[in-house]
PDB file of C-alpha atoms in Angstrom:
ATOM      1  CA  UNK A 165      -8.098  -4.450 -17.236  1.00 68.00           C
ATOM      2  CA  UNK A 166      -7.375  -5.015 -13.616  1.00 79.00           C
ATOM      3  CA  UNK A 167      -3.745  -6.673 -14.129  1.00 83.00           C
ATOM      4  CA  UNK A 168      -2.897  -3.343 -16.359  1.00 86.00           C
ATOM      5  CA  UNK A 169      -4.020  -1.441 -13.581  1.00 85.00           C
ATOM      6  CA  UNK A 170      -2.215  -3.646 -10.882  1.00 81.00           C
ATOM      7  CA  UNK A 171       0.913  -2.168 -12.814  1.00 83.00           C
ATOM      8  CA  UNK A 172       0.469   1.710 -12.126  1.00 83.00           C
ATOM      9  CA  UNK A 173      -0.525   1.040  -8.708  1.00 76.00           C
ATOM     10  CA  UNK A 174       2.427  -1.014  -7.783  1.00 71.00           C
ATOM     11  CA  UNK A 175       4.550   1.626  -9.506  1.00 72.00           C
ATOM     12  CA  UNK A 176       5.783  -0.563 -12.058  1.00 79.00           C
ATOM     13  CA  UNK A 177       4.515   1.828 -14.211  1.00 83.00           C
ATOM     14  CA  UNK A 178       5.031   5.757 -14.183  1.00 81.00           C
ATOM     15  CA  UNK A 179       3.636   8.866 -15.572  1.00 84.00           C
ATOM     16  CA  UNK A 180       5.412   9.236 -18.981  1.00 87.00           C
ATOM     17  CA  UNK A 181       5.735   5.310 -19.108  1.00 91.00           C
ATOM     18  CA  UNK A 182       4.374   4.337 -22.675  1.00 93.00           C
ATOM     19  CA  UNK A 183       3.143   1.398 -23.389  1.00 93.00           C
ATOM     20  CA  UNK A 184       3.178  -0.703 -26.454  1.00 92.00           C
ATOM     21  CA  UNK A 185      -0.465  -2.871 -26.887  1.00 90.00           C
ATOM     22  CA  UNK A 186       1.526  -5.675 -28.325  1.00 91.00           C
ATOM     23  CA  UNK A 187       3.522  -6.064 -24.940  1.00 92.00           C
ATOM     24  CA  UNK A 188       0.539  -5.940 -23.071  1.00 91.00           C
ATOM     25  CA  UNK A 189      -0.959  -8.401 -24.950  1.00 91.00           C
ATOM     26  CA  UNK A 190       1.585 -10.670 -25.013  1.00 92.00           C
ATOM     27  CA  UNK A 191       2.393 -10.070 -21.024  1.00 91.00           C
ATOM     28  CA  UNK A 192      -0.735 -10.741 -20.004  1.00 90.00           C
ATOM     29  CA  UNK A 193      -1.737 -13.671 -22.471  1.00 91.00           C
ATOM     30  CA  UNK A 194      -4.521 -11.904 -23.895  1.00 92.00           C
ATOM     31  CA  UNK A 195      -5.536 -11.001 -27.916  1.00 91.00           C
ATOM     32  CA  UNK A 196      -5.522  -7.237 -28.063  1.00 89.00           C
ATOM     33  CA  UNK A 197      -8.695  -6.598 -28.282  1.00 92.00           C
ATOM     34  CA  UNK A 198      -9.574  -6.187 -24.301  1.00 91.00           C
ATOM     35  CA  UNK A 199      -6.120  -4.335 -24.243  1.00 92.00           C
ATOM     36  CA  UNK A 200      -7.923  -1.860 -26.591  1.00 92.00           C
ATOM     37  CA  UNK A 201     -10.735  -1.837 -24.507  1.00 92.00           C
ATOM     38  CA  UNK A 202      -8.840  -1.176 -21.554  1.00 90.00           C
ATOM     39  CA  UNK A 203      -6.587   1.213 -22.752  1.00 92.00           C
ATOM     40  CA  UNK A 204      -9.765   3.372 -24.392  1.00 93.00           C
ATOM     41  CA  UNK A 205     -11.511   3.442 -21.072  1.00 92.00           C
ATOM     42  CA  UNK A 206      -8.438   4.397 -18.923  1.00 91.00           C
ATOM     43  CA  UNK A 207      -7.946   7.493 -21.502  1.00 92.00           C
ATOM     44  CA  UNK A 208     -11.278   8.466 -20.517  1.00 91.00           C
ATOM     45  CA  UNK A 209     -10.786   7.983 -17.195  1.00 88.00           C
ATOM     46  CA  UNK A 210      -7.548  10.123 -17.469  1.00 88.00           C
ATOM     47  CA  UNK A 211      -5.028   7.938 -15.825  1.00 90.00           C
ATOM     48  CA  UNK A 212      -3.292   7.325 -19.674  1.00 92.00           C
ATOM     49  CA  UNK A 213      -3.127   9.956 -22.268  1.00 92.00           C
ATOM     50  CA  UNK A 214      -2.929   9.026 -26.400  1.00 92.00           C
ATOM     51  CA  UNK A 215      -1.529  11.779 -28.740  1.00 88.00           C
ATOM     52  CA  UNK A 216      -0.169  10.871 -32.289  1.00 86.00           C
ATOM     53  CA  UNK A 217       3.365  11.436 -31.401  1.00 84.00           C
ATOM     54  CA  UNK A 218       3.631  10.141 -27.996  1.00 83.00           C
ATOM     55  CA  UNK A 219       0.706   6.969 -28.704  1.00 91.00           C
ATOM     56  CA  UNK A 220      -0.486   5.880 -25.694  1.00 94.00           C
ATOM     57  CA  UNK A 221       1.509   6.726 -22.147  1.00 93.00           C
ATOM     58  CA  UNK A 222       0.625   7.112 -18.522  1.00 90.00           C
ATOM     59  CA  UNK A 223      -0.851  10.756 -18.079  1.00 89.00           C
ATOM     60  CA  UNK A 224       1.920  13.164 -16.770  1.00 85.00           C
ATOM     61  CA  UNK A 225       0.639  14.865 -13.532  1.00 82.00           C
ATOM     62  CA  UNK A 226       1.672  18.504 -12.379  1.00 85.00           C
ATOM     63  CA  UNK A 227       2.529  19.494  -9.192  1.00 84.00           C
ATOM     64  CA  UNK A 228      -1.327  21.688  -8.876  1.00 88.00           C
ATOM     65  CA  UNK A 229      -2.871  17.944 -10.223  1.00 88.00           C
ATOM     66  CA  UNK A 230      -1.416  16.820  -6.757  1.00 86.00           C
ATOM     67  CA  UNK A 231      -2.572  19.366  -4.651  1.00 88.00           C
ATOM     68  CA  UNK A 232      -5.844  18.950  -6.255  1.00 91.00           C
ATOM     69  CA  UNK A 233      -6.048  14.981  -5.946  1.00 90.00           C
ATOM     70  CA  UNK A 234      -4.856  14.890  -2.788  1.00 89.00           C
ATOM     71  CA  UNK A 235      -7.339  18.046  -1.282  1.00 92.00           C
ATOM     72  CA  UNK A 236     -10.015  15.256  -2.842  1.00 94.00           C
ATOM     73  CA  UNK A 237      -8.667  12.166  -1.319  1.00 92.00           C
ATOM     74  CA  UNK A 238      -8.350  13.573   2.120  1.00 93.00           C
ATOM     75  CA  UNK A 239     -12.636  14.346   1.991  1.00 95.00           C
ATOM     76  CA  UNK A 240     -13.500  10.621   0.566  1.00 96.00           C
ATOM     77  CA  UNK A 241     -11.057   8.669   2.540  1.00 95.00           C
ATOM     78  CA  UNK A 242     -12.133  11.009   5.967  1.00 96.00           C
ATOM     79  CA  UNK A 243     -15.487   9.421   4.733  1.00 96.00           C
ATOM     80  CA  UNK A 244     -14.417   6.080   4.178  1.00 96.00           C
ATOM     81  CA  UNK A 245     -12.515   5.579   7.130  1.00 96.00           C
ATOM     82  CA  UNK A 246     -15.204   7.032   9.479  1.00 96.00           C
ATOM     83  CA  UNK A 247     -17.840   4.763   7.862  1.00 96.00           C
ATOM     84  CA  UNK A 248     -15.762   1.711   7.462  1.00 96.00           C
ATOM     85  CA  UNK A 249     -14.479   1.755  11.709  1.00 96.00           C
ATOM     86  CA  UNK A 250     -18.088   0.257  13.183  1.00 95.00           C
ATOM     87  CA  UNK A 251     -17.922  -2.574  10.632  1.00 94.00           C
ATOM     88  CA  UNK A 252     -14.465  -3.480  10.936  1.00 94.00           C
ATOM     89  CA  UNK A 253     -14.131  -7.257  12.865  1.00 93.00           C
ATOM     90  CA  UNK A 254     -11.447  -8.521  15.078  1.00 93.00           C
ATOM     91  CA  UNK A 255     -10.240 -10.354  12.030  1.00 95.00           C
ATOM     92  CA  UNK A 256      -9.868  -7.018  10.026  1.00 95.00           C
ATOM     93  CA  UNK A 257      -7.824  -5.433  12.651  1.00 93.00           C
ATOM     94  CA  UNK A 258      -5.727  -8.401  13.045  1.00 94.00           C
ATOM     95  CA  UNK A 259      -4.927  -7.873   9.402  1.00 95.00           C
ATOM     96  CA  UNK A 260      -4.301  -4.202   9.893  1.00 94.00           C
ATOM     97  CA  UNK A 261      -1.510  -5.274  12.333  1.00 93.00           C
ATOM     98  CA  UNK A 262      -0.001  -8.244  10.365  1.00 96.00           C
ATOM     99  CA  UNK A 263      -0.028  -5.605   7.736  1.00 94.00           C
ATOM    100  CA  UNK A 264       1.702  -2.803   9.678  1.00 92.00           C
ATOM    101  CA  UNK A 265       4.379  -5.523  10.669  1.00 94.00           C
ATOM    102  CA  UNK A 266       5.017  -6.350   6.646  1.00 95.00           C
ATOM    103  CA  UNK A 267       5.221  -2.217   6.036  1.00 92.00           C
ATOM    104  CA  UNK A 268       7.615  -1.824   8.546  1.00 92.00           C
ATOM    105  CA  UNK A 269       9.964  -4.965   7.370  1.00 94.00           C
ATOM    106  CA  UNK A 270       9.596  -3.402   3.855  1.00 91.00           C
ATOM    107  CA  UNK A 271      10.987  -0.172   4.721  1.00 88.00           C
ATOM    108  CA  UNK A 272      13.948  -1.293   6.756  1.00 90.00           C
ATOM    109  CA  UNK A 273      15.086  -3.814   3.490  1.00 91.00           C
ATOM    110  CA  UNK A 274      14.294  -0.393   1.630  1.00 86.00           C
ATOM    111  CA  UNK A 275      12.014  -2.752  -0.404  1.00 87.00           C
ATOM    112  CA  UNK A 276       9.753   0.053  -2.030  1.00 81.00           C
ATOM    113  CA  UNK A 277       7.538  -2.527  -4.324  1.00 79.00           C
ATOM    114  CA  UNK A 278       7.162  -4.421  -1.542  1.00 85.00           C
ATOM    115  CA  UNK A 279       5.912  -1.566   0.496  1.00 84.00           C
ATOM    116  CA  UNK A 280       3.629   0.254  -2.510  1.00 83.00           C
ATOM    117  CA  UNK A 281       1.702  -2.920  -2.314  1.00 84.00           C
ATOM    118  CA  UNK A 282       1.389  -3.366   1.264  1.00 89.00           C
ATOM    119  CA  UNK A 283       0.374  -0.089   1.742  1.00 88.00           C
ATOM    120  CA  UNK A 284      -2.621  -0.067  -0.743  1.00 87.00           C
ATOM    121  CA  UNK A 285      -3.576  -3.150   1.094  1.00 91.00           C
ATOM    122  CA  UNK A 286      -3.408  -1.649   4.331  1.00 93.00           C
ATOM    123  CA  UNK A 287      -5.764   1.430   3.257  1.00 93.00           C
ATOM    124  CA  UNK A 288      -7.954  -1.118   1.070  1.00 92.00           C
ATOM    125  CA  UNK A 289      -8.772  -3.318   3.960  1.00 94.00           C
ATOM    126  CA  UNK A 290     -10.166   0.194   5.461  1.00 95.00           C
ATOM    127  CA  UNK A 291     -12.083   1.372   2.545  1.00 94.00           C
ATOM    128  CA  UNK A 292     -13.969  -1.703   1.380  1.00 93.00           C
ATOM    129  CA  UNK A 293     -15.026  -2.226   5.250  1.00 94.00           C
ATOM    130  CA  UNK A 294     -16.898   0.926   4.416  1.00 94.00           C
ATOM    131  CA  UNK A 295     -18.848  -0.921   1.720  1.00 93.00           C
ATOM    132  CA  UNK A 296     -19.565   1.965  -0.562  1.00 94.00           C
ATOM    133  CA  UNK A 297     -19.529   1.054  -3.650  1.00 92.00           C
ATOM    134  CA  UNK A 298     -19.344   4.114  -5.530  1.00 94.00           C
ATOM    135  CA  UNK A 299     -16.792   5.831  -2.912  1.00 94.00           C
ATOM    136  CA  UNK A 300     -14.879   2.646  -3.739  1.00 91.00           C
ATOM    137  CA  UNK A 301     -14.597   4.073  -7.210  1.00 89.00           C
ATOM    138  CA  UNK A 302     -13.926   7.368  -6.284  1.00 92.00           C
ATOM    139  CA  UNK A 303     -11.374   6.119  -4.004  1.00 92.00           C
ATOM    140  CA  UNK A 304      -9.547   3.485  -6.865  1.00 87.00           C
ATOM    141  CA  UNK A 305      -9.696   6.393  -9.544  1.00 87.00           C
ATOM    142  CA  UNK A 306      -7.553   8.936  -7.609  1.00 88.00           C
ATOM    143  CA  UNK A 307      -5.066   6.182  -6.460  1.00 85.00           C
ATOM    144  CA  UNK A 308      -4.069   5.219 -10.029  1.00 84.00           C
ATOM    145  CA  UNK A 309      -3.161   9.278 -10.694  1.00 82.00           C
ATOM    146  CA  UNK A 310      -0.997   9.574  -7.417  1.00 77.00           C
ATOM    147  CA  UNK A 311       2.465   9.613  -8.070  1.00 62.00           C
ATOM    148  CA  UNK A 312       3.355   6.609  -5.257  1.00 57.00           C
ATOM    149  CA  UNK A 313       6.987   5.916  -7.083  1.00 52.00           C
ATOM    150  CA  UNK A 314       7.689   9.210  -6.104  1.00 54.00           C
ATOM    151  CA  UNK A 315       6.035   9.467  -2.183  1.00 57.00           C
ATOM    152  CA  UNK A 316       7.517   6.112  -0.869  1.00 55.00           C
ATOM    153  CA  UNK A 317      11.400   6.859  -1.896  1.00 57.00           C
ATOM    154  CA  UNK A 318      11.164  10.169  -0.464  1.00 63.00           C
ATOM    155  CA  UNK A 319      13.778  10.292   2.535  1.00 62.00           C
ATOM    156  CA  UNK A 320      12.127   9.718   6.218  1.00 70.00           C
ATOM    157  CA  UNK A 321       8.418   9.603   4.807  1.00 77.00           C
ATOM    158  CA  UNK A 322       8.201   5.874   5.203  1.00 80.00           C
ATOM    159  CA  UNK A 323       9.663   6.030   8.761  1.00 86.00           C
ATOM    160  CA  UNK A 324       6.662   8.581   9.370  1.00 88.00           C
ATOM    161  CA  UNK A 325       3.978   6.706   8.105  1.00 87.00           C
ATOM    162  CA  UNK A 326       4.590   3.446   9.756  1.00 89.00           C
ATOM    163  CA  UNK A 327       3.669   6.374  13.173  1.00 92.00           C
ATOM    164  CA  UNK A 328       0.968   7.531  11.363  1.00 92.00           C
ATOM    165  CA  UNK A 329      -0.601   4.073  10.539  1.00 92.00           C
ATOM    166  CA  UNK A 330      -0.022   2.723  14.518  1.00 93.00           C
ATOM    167  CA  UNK A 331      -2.159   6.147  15.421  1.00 95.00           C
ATOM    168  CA  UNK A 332      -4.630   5.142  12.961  1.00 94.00           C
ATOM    169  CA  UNK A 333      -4.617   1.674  14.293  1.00 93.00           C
ATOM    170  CA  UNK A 334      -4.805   2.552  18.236  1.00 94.00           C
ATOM    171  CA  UNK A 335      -8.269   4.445  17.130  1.00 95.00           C
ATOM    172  CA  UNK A 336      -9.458   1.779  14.744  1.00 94.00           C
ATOM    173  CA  UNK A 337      -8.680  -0.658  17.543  1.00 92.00           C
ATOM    174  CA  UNK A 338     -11.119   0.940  20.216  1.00 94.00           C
ATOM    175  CA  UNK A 339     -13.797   1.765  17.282  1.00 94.00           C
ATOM    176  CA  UNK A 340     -13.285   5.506  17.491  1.00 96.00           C
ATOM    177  CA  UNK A 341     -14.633   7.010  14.453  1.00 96.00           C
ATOM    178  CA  UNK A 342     -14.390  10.339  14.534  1.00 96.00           C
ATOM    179  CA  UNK A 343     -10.989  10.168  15.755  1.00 97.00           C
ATOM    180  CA  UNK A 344     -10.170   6.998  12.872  1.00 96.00           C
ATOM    181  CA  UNK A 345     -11.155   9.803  10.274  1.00 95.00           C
ATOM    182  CA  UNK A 346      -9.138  12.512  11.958  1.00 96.00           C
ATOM    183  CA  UNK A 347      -5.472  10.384  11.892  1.00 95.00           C
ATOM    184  CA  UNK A 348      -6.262   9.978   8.519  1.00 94.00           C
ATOM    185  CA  UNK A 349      -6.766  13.261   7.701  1.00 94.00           C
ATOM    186  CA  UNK A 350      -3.696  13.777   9.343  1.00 94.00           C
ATOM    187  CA  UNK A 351      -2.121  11.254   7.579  1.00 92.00           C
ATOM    188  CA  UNK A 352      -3.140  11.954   3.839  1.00 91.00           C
ATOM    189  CA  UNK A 353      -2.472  15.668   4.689  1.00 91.00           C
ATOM    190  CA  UNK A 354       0.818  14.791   5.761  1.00 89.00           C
ATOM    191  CA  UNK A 355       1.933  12.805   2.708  1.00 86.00           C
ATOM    192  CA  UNK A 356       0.448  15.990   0.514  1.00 86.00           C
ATOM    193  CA  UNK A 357       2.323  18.612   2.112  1.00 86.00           C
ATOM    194  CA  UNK A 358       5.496  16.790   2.129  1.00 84.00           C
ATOM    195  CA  UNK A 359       5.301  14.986  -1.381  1.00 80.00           C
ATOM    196  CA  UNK A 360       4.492  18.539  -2.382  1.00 82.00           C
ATOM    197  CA  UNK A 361       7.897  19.964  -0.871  1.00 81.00           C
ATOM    198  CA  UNK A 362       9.402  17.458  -2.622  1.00 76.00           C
ATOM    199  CA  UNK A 363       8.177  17.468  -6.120  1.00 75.00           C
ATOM    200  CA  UNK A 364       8.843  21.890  -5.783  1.00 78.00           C
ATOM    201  CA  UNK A 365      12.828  20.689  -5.094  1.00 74.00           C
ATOM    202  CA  UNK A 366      12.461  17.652  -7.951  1.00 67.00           C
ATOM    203  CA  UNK A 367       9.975  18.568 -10.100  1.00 60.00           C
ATOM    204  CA  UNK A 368       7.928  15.547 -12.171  1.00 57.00           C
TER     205      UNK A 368
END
């Protein structure tokens, strides 16, 4: 169910979170039957875990789960981004920009929810310009397991990525590929390493 997971992106939910099928059923208007369905598939998927004493719960992640996601992220998004830059229009860009603008509002009113969903946006823009369906997926999958609660209260790491996004954007802008896919490298590498430093001081 996209609305359920709408709620781990955003951050309104977090590993550990459980969740009750009657809430979710009543939140989101629905009998509980595609809640089920939902749920079971996002199980499989891994992003929720169901044990008999816990029921059902966002999957904990370790520390080695994020040097593991992010190692994979940094090779499909490098792929993404390279293939998305030569299909990008004016319009997209434009977007990028308004975008940046809203990220950068959202971190001075320390407005984290804000900012968690302008940021997927940002990067989403990117990645469906690639129009790979499958690497969509890929992409989508790994997102709902990242810890973004976590990454976007971390001190100065905002501040850095609005720099990291207007480098990304100056190479997007004049349709360099290779370089597009080498800022966000940079960028994804960046958020590991540091989210990593942080998570060894204040562990999950």
């Amino acid at each position: 169910m996209d609305l359920l997971r709408e709620m781990i992106l955003s951050g309104e939910l977090a590993p550990g979170d459980r969740l009750r099928q009657d809430e979710l059923a009543a939140r989101f208007d629905v009998s509980s039957t595609p809640i089920c369905e939902a749920i079971q598939q996002m199980v499989a998927e891994g992003v929720l875990s169901h044990s008999p004493y816990h029921g059902v719960q966002i999957a904990e992640i370790t520390l080695e789960d994020i040097r593991e996601i992010y190692f994979i992220r940094s090779a499909v998004k490098e792929l993404a981004t390279r293939t998305a830059v030569p299909n990008l229009r004016i319009t997209d860009v434009k977007h990028l920009h308004e975008y940046k603008a809203a990220i950068r509002q959202s971190v001075e009113a320390a407005d984290f929810q804000t900012l968690r969903k302008l940021n997927y946006e940002f990067h989403w823009l990117i990645y469906y310009t690639a129009g790979m369906q499958h690497l969509s997926q890929i992409i989508r999958g790994l997102w709902l397991k990242s810890p973004w609660d976590r990454l976007h209260g971390m001190p100065n790491r905002p501040e850095e990525a609005i720099i990291e996004h207007e480098r990304l954007l100056k190479a997007v802008y004049a349709r360099d590929a290779q370089l597009s896919r080498s800022w966000m490298h940079e960028h994804i590498e960046h958020s590991a390493h540091t989210l990593s430093e942080y998570l060894t001081e204040r562990p999950l």
